[in-house]
GROMACS .gro file of C-alpha atoms in nm:
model
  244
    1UNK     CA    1  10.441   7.438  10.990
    2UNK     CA    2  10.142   7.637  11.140
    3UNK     CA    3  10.065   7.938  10.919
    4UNK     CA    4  10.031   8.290  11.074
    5UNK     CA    5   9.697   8.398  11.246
    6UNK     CA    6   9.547   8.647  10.965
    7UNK     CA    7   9.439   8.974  11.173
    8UNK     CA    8   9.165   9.182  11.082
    9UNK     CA    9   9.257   9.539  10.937
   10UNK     CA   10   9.145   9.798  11.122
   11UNK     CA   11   8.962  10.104  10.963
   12UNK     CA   12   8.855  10.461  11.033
   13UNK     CA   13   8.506  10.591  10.973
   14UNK     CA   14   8.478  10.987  10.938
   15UNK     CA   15   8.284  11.220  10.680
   16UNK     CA   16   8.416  11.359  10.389
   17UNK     CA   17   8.478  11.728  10.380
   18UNK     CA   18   8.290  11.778  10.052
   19UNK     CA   19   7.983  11.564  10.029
   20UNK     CA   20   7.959  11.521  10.404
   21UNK     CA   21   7.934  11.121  10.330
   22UNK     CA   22   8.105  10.924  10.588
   23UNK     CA   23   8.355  10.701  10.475
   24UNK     CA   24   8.616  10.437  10.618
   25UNK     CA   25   8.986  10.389  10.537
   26UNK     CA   26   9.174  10.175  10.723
   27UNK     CA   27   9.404  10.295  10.971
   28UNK     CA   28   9.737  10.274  10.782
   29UNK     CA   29   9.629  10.551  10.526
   30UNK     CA   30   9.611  10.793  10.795
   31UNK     CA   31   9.760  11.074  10.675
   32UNK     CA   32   9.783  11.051  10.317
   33UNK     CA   33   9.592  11.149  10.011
   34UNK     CA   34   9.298  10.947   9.924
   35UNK     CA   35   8.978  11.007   9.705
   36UNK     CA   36   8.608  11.009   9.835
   37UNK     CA   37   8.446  10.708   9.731
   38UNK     CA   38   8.124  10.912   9.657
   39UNK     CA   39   8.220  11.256   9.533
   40UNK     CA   40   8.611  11.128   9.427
   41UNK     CA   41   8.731  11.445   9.552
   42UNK     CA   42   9.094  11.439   9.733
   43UNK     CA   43   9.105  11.447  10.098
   44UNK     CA   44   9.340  11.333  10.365
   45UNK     CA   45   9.296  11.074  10.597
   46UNK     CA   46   9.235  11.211  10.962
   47UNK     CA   47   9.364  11.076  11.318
   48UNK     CA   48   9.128  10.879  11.492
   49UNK     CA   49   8.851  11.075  11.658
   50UNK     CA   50   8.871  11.343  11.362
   51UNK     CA   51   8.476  11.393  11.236
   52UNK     CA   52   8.577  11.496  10.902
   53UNK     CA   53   8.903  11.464  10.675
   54UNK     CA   54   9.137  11.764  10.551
   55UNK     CA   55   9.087  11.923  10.281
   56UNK     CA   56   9.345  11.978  10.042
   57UNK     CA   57   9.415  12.351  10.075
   58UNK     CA   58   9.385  12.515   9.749
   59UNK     CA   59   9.366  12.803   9.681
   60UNK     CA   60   9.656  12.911   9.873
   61UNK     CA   61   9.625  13.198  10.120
   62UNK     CA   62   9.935  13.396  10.229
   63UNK     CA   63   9.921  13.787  10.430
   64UNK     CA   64   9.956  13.924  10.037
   65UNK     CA   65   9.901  13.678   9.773
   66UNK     CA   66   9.630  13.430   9.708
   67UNK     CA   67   9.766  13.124   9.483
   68UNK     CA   68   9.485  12.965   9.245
   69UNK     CA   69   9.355  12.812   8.997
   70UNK     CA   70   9.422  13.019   8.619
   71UNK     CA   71   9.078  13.188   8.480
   72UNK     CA   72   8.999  13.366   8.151
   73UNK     CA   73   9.031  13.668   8.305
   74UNK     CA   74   9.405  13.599   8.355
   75UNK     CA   75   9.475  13.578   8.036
   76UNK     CA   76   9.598  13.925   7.950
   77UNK     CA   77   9.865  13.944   8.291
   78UNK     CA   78   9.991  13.556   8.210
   79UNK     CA   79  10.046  13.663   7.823
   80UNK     CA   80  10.262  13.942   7.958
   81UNK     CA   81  10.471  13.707   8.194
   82UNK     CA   82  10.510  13.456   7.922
   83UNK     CA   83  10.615  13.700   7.674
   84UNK     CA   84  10.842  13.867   7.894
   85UNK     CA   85  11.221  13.793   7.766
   86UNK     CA   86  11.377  13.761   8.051
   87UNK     CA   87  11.086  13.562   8.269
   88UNK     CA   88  11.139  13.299   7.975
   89UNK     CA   89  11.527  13.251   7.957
   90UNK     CA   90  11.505  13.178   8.314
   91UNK     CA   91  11.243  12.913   8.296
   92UNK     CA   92  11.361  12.795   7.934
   93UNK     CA   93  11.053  12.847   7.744
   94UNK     CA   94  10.970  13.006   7.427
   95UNK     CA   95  10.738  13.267   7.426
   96UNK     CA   96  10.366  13.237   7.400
   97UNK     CA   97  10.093  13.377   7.216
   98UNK     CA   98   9.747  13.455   7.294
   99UNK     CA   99   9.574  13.141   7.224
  100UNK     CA  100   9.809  12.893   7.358
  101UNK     CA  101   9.753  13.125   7.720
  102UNK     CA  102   9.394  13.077   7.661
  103UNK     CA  103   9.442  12.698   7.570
  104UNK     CA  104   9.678  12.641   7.862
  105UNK     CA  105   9.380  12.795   8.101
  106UNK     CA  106   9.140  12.606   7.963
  107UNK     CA  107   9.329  12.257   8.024
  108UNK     CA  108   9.419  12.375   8.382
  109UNK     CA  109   9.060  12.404   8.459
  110UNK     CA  110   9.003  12.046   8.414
  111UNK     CA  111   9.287  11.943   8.565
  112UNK     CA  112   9.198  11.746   8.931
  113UNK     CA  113   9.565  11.741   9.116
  114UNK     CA  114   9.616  11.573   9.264
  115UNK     CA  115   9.313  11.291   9.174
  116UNK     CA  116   9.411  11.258   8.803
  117UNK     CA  117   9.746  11.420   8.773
  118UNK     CA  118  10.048  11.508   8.944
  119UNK     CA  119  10.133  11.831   8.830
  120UNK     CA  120   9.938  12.172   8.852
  121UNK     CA  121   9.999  12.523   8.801
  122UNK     CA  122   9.829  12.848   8.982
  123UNK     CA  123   9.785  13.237   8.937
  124UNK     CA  124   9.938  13.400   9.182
  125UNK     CA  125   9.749  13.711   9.278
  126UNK     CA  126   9.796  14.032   9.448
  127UNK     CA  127   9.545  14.035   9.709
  128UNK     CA  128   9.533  14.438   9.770
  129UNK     CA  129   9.543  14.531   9.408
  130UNK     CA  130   9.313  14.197   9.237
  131UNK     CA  131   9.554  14.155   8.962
  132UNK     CA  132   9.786  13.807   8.887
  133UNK     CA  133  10.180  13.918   8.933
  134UNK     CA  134  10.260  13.571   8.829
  135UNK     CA  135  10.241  13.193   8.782
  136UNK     CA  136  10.360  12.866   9.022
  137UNK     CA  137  10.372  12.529   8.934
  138UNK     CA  138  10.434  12.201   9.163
  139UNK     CA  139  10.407  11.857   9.066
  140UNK     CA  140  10.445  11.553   9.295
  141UNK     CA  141  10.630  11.196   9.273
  142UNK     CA  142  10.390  10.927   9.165
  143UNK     CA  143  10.379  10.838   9.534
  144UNK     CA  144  10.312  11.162   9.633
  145UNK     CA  145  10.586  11.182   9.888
  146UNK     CA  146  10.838  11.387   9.664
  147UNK     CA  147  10.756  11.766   9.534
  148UNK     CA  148  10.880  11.953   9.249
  149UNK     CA  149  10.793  12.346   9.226
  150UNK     CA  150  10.855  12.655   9.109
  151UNK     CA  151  10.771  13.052   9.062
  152UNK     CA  152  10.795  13.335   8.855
  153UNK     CA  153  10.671  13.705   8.839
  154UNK     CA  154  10.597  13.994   8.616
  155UNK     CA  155  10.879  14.225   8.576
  156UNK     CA  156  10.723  14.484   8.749
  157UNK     CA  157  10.666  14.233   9.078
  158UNK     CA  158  11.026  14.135   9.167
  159UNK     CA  159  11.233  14.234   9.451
  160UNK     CA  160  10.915  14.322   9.673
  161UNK     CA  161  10.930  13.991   9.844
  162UNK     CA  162  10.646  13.816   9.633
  163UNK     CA  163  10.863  13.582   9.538
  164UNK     CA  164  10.995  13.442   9.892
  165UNK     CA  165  10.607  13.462  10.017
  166UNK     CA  166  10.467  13.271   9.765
  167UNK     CA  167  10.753  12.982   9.801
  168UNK     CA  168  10.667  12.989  10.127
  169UNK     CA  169  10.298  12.938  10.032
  170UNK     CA  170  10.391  12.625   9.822
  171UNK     CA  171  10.619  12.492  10.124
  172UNK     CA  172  10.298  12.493  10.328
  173UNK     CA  173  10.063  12.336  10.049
  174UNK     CA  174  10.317  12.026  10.041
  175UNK     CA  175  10.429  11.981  10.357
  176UNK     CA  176  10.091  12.081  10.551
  177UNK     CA  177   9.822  12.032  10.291
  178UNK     CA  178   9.998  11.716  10.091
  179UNK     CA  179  10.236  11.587  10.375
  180UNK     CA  180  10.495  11.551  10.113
  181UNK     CA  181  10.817  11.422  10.239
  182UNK     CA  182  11.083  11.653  10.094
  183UNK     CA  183  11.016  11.941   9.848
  184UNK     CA  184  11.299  12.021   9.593
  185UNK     CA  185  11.340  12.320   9.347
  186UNK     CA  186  11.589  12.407   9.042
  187UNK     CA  187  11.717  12.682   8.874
  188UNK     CA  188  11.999  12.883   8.665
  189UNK     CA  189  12.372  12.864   8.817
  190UNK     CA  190  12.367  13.261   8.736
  191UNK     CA  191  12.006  13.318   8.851
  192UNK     CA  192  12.148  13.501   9.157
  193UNK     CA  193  11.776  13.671   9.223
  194UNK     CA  194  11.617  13.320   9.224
  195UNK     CA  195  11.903  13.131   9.469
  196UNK     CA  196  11.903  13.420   9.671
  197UNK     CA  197  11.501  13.408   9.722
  198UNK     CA  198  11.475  13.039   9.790
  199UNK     CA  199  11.736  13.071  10.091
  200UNK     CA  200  11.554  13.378  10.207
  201UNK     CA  201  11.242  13.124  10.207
  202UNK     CA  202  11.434  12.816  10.424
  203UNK     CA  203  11.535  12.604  10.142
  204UNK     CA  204  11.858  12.424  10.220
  205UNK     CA  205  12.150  12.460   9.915
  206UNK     CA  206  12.260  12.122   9.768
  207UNK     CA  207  12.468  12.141   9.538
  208UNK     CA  208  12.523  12.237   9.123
  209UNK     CA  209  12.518  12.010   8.834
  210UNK     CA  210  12.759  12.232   8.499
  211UNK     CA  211  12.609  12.240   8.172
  212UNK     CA  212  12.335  11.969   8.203
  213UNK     CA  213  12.032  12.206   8.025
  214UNK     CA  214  12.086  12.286   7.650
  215UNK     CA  215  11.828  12.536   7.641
  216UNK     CA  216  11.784  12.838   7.380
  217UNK     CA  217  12.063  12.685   7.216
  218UNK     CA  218  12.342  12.712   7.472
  219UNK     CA  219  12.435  12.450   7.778
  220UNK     CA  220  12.300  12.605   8.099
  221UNK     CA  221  12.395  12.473   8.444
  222UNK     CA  222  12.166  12.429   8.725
  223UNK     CA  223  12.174  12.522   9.117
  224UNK     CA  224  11.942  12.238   9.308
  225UNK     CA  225  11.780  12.370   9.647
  226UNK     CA  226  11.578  12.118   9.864
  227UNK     CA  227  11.378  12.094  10.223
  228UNK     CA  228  11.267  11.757  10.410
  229UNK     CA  229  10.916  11.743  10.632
  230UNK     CA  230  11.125  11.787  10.958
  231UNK     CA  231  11.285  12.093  10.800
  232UNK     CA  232  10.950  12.283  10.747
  233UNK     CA  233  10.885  12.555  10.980
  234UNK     CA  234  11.262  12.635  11.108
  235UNK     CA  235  11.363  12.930  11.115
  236UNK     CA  236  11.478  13.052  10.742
  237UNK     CA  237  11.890  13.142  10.750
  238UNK     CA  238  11.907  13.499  10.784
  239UNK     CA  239  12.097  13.669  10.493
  240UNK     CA  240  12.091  14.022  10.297
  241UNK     CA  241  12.037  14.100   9.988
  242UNK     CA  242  11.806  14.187   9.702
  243UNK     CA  243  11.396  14.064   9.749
  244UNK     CA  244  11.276  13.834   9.471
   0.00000   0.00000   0.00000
């Protein structure tokens, strides 16, 4: 039985965005995530012709908000949000004290997403006003095709849109910057704030699973919201009601 003619891969040679190296990858990793041999920062693998790769694009810019990486100096505006009462029953958590904010900064500095780990979390800043209004978080499949994510914001932030524009933001990192294939977020059945800003922001309604959290020692059911790659960039369902 003759055996099949082995073919030669074929591979791409371009420079890497951050060290200016060029590289090669072969031609079936265009388009997803990859690490620079040389400097082993992430990049993604360009369409033939490209000089350079993409970048992964963090920070996040949007017209009001800039989402980053956590400083020290954000330590006093995160220990408010995660103290705040009501920020917390929504996400589940207990409150926080000083020192685990710090300690939480200081790990997210040395975190490398998505090189060394698949989760990440960023300040979100008020551009005009140079102060954090709150904190996102997204974490990816161990593939990197699937996206978990999530927002919330000082008290004194909500229902002024922040919310919907900075969803949108992480929307754009994973489907744009990470080429994720579908993004999908969570949150409380009687969050009616929360489901109301991720349909203001495009995300499709799937369905609710009853009583499958025990959290703060009751069972709390969940509303599941989700968006695929082709779904990304159509026009968001237009509905009234409060801004998140």
């Amino acid at each position: 039985m003759d055996t099949p003619p082995v073919t030669e891969q074929e591979f791409l040679d371009f420079k890497c965005p951050y060290c200016g190296r060029t590289i090669s990858f072969p031609t079936t990793d265009i388009g997803e995530i990859r690490e620079c041999p040389t400097c082993t920062e992430a990049l993604i693998v360009p369409e033939p012709g490209a000089a350079f790769a993409a970048k992964i694009p963090i920070p996040i810019s949007t017209p009001r908000l800039l989402l980053r990486k956590p400083d020290s100096e954000d330590a006093p505006a995160l220990l408010e949000l995660l103290t705040d009462g009501t920020a917390l029953h929504e996400l589940g958590w207990e409150p926080w004290d000083i020192e685990q904010v710090e300690q939480f900064i200081l790990r997210e500095k040395v975190v490398r997403f998505p090189q060394n780990d698949t989760k990440m979390y960023l300040s979100i800043d008020l551009v005009e006003k140079s102060t954090v209004i709150g904190l996102a978080y997204l974490s990816l499949s161990e593939d990197r095709k699937l996206a978990d994510l999530a927002i919330v914001l000082r008290s004194s932030f909500r229902r002024q849109g922040f919310g919907t524009e900075g969803i949108r933001g992480l929307l754009e990192l994973s489907f744009q910057g990470l080429r994720v294939h579908r993004v999908s977020v969570d949150c409380d059945i009687n969050n009616q704030p929360a489901r109301a800003t991720l349909a203001k922001a495009g995300l499709r309604f799937e369905g609710e699973s009853l009583k499958n959290r025990f959290v703060q020692g009751a069972w709390r059911s969940s509303a599941y919201y989700a968006m695929l790659e082709e779904e990304f960039g159509a026009k968001p369902p237009q509905k009234t009601g409060q801004k998140s």
